[in-house]
Coordinates of C-alpha atoms in Angstrom, one line a residue:
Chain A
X1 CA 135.3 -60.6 63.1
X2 CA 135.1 -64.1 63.1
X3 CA 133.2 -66.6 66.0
X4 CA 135.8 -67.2 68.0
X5 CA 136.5 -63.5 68.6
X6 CA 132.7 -62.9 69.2
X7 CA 132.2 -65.8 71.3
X8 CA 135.7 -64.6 73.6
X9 CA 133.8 -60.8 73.5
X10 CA 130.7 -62.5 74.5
X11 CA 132.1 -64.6 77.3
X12 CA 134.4 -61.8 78.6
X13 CA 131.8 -59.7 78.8
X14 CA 129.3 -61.7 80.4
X15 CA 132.0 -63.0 82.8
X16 CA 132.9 -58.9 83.4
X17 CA 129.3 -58.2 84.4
X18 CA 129.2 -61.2 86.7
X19 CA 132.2 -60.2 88.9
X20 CA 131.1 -56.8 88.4
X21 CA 127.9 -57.6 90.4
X22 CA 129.6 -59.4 92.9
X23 CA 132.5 -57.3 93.2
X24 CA 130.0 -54.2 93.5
X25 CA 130.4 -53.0 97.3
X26 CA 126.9 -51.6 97.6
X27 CA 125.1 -55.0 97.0
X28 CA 127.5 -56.4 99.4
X29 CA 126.8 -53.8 101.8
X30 CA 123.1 -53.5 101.4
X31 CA 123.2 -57.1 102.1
X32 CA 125.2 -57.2 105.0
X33 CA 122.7 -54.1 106.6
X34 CA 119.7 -56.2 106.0
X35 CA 121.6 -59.9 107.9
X36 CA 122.5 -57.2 110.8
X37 CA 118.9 -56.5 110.6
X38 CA 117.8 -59.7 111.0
X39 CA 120.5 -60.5 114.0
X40 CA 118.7 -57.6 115.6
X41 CA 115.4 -59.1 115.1
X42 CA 116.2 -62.1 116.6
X43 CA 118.0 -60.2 119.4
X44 CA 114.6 -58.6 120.0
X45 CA 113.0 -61.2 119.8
X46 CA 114.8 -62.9 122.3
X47 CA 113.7 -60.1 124.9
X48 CA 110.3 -60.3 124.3
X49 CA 110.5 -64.5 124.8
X50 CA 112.3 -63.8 128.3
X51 CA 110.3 -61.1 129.1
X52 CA 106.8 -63.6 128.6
X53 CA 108.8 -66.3 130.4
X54 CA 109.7 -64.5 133.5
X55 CA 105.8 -62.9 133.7
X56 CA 104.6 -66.7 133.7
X57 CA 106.8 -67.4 136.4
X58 CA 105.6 -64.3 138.0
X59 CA 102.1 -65.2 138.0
X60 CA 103.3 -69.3 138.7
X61 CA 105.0 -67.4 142.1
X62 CA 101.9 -65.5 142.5
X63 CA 99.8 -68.5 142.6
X64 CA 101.6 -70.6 144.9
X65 CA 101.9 -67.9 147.3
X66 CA 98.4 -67.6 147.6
X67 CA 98.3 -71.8 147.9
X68 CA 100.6 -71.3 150.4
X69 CA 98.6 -68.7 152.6
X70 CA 95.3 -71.4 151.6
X71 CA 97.3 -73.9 153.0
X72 CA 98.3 -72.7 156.3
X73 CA 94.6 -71.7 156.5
X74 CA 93.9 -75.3 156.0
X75 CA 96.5 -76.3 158.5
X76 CA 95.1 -74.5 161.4
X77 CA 91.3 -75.0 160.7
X78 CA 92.4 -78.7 160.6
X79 CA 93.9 -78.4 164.0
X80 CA 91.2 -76.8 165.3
X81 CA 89.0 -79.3 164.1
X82 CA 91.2 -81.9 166.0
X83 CA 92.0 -83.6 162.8
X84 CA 96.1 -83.8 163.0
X85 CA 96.2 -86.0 160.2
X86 CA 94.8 -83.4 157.9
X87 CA 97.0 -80.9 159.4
X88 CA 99.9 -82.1 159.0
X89 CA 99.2 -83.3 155.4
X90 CA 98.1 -79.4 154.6
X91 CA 101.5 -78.2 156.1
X92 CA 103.2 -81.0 153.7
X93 CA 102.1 -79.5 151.2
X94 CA 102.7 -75.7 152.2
X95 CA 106.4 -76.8 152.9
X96 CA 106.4 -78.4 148.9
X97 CA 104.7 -75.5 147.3
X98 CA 107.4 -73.2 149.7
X99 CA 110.4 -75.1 147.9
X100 CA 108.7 -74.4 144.4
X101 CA 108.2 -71.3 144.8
X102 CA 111.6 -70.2 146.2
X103 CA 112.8 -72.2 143.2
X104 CA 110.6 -70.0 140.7
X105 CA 112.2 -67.0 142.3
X106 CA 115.7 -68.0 141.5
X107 CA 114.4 -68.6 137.8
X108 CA 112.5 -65.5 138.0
X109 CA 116.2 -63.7 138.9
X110 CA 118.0 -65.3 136.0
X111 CA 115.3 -64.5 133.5
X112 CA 115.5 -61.0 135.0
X113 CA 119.3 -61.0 134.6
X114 CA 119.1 -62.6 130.9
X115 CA 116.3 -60.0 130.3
X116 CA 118.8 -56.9 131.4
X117 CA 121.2 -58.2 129.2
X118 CA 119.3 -59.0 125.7
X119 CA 118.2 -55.5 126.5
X120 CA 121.8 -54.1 126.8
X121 CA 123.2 -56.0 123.8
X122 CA 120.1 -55.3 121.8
X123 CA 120.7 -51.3 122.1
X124 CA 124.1 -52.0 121.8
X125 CA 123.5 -53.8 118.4
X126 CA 121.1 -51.3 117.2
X127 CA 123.5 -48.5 117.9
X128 CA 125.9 -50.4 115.9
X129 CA 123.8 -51.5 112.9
X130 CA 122.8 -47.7 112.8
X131 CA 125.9 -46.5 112.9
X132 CA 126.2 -49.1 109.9
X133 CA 123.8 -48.0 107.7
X134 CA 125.2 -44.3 108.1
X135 CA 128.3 -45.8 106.9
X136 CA 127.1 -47.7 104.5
X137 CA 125.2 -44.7 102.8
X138 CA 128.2 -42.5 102.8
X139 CA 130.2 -45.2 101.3
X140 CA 127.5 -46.4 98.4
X141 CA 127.1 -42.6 98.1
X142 CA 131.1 -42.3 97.6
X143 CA 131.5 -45.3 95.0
X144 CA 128.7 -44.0 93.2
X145 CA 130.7 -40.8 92.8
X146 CA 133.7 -42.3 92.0
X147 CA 131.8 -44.9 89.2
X148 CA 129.9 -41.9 87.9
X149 CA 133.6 -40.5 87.9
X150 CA 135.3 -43.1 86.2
X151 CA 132.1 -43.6 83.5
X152 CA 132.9 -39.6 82.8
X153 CA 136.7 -41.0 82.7
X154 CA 135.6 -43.4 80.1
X155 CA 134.0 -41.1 77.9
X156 CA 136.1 -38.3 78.0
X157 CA 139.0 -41.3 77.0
X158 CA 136.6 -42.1 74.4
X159 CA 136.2 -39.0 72.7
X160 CA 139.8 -38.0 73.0
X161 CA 140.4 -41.2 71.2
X162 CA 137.5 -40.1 68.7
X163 CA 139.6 -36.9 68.4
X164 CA 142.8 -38.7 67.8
X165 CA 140.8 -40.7 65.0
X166 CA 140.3 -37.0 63.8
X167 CA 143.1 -36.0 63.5
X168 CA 144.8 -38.9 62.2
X169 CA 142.3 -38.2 59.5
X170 CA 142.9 -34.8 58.8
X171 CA 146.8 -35.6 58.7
X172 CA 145.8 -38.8 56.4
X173 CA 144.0 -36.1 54.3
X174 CA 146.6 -33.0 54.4
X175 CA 149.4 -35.6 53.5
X176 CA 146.7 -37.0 50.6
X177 CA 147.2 -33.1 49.3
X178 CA 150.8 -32.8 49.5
X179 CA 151.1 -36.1 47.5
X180 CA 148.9 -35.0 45.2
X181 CA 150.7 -31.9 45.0
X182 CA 154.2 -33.2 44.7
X183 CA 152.8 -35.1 41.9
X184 CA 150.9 -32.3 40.2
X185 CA 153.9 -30.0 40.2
X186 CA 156.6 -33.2 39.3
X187 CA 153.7 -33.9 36.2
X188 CA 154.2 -29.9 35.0
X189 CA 158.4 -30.3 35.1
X190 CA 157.9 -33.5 32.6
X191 CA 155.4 -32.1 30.5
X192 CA 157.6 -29.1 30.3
X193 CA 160.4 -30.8 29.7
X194 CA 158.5 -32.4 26.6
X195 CA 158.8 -36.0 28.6
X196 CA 154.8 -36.2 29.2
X197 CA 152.4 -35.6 26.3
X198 CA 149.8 -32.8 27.5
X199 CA 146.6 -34.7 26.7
X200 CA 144.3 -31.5 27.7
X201 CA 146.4 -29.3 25.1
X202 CA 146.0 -31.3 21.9
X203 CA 148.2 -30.1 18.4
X204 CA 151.1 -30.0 20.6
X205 CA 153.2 -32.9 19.4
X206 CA 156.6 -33.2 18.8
X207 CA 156.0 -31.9 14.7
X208 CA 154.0 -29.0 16.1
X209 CA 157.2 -28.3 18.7
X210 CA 159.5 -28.3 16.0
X211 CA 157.6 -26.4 13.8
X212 CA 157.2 -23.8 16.3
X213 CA 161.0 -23.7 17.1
X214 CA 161.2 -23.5 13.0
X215 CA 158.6 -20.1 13.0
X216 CA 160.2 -18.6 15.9
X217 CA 163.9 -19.1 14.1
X218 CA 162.5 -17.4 11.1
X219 CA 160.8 -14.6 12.6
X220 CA 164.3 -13.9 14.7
X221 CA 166.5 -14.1 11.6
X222 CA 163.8 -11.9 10.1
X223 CA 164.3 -9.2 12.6
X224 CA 167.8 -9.3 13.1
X225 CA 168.1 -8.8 9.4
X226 CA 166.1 -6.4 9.6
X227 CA 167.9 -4.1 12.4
X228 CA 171.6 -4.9 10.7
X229 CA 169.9 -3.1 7.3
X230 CA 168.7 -0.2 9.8
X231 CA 171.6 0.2 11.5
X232 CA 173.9 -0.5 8.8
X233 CA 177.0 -2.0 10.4
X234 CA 177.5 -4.9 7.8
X235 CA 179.8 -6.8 10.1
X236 CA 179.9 -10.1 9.7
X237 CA 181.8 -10.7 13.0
X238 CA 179.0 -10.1 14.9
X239 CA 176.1 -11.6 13.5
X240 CA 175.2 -14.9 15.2
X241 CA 175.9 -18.4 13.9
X242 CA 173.4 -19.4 11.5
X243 CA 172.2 -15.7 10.8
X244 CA 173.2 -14.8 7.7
X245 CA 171.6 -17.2 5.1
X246 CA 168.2 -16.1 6.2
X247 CA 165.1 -18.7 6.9
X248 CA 166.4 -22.1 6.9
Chain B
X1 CA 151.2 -67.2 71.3
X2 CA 148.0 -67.6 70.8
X3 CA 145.7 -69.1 73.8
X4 CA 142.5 -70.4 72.4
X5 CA 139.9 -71.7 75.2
X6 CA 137.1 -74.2 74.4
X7 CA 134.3 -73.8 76.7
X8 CA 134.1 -76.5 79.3
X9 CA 137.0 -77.7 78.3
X10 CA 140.6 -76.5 78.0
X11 CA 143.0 -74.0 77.3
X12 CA 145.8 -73.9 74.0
X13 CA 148.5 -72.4 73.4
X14 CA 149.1 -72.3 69.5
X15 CA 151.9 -70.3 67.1
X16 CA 151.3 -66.9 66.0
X17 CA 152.3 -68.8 62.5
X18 CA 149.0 -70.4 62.9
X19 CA 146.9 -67.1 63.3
X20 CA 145.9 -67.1 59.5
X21 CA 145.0 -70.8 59.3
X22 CA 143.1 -70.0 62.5
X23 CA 140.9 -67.2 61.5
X24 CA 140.4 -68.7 57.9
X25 CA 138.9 -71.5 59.6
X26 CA 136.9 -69.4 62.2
X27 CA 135.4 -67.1 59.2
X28 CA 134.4 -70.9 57.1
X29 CA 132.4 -71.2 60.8
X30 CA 130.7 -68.2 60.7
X31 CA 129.6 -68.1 57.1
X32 CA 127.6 -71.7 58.4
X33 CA 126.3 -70.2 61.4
X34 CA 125.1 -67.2 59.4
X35 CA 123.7 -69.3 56.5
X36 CA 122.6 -72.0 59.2
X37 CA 123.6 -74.8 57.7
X38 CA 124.2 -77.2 60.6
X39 CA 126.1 -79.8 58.5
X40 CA 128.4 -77.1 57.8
X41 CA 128.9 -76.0 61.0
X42 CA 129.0 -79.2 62.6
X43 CA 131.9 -80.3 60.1
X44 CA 133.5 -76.8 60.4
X45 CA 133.2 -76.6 64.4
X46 CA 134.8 -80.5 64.4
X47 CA 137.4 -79.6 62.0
X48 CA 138.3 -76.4 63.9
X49 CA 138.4 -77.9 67.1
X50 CA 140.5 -80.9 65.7
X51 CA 143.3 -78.1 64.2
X52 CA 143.0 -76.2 67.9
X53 CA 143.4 -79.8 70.0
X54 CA 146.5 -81.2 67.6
X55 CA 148.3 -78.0 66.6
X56 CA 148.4 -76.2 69.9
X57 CA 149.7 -77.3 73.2
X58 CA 146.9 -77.6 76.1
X59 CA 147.8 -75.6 78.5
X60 CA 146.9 -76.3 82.8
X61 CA 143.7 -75.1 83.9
X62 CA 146.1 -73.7 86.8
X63 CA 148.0 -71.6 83.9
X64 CA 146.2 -68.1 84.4
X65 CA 146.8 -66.5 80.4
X66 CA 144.2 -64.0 78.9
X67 CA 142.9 -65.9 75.6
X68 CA 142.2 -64.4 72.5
X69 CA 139.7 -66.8 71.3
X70 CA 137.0 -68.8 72.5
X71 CA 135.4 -71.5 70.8
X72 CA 132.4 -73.7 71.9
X73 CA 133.0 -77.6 72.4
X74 CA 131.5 -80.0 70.2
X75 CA 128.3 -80.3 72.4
X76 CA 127.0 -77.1 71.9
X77 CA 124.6 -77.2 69.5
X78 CA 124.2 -74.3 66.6
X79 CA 121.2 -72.7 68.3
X80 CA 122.8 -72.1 71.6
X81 CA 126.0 -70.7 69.9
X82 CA 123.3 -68.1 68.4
X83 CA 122.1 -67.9 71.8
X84 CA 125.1 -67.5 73.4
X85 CA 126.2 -64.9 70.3
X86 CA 123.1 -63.2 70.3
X87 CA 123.4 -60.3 72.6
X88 CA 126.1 -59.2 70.6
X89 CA 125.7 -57.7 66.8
X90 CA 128.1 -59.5 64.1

């Protein structure tokens, strides 16, 4: 394998594992839980600051209403005292701190209001993000399954494909055999046939063939002379071609 | 076809004629990697990229093709082609 098809393995792979980690749904998910996490963090967070808001204005309402009451105390001891001046100056100021407070109590309603609902949306939203991470579980839980699934895919792929090398190899090697035997038995016909020299069977040249065909003539002519004197018959007719002027 | 990619650069479409010349020159690159000889790869890598650049025809980034081959450009150096190779066995 040359560089070029190394580095396009390399790169494919690397590129592979990079949008398999961002194409993988439980990172995304996981990820997602934890920013809903922080949304509800901030959603509490935002209770507690209202709820320390409208307690300062609480205890600001508190304190003017006891200025208030010190006030009008003020007021009347001043009358009393014949000093008008004072008196009315104290009830100036009772009026003033009046006004403030009643416009602390209209802030201390909204912050009540905006309390009640940070509160609602924050159950709300923690209902929702825990409903969430049920989900999410279940579904990380199902593509693990179906990953471990498709790995066990993979490798049951892989070793019918080992299995299929196999037996390509065995067919490779049974056809090896037949070849071998085709050849084996086509090598027997020639040297049969007196084509093919039998190296392994030496003394078995062509002189040594036709000196065999030579003895076995002999030894037939032999014989048949042999049976024509037992039997007696003396017929020429019948005697084979070639028989009658003995060994050659 | 053939679609060859050099890194940070382009995309070529060469002849399947070409595959032979191709790979012979690929396998002259890899012999100087392995025997890192940087003259020889620098030459080799030039020469290569040269054949890729004249005998193919560069094809749009926009043109969405699997390749067959990447090469690096000519700025990669020899030691970050190793790099780059190494988490893979030869």
């Amino acid at each position: 394998m040359g560089l070029m098809q190394r580095a396009s393995f390399v790169f494919k792979a690397k590129a592979s594992k990079a949008l398999d980690k961002a194409e993988d749904p439980r990172e995304t998910l996981d990820y997602s839980y934890q920013r809903q996490m922080e949304m509800l963090q901030q959603v509490r967070r935002g209770v507690a600051d209202v709820a320390t808001s409208k307690k300062r204005v609480e205890l600001q309402a508190t304190q003017l209403e006891q200025s208030i009451a010190k006030l009008e105390g003020q007021a009347r001891d001043a009358m009393t005292a014949g000093r008008e001046d004072l008196a009315r100056t104290a009830l100036e100021r009772k009026k003033a701190a009046q006004l403030q407070l009643q416009s602390l109590d209209d802030q201390q309603q909204q912050l009540q209001a905006e309390q009640d609902k940070l509160i609602l949306a924050e159950q709300r939203l923690t209902a929702k993000v825990e409903a969430f991470r049920t989900q999410k579980e279940t579904i990380k839980a199902q593509y693990t399954a179906a990953e471990a699934q498709a790995k066990i895919g993979e490798a049951v792929s892989g070793i019918s494909e080992e299995m299929g090398d196999v037996g390509m190899a065995m067919q490779r090697a049974q056809d090896k055999v037949s070849t071998m035997q085709a050849r084996a038995g086509a090598v027997d016909e020639l040297l049969d046939s007196g084509a093919l020299q039998d190296l392994s069977a030496p003394g078995t040249d062509s002189i040594d063939r036709e000196l065999a065909q030579i003895s076995a003539k002999s030894s037939v002519d032999a014989e048949f002379e042999a049976l024509k004197k037992e039997i007696g018959t003396g017929s020429e007719a019948t005697a084979p071609e070639g028989t009658t002027g003995g060994a050659a | 076809m053939i679609v060859v990619r050099i890194l940070d650069e382009g995309q070529f479409a060469l002849a399947d004629g070409l595959r032979g010349d191709l790979e012979t020159r690929d396998a002259r690159l890899l012999t100087a990697l392995e025997e890192d000889s940087t003259d020889a790869y620098d030459a080799e890598l030039e020469q290569l990229l040269g054949f890729v650049r004249t005998k193919g025809t560069e094809l749009a980034l926009d043109v969405i093709t699997p390749s067959e081959f990447v090469l690096p450009n000519r700025e990669w150096s020899m030691a970050s082609v190793r790099d780059f190779l190494g988490d893979r066995p030869a």
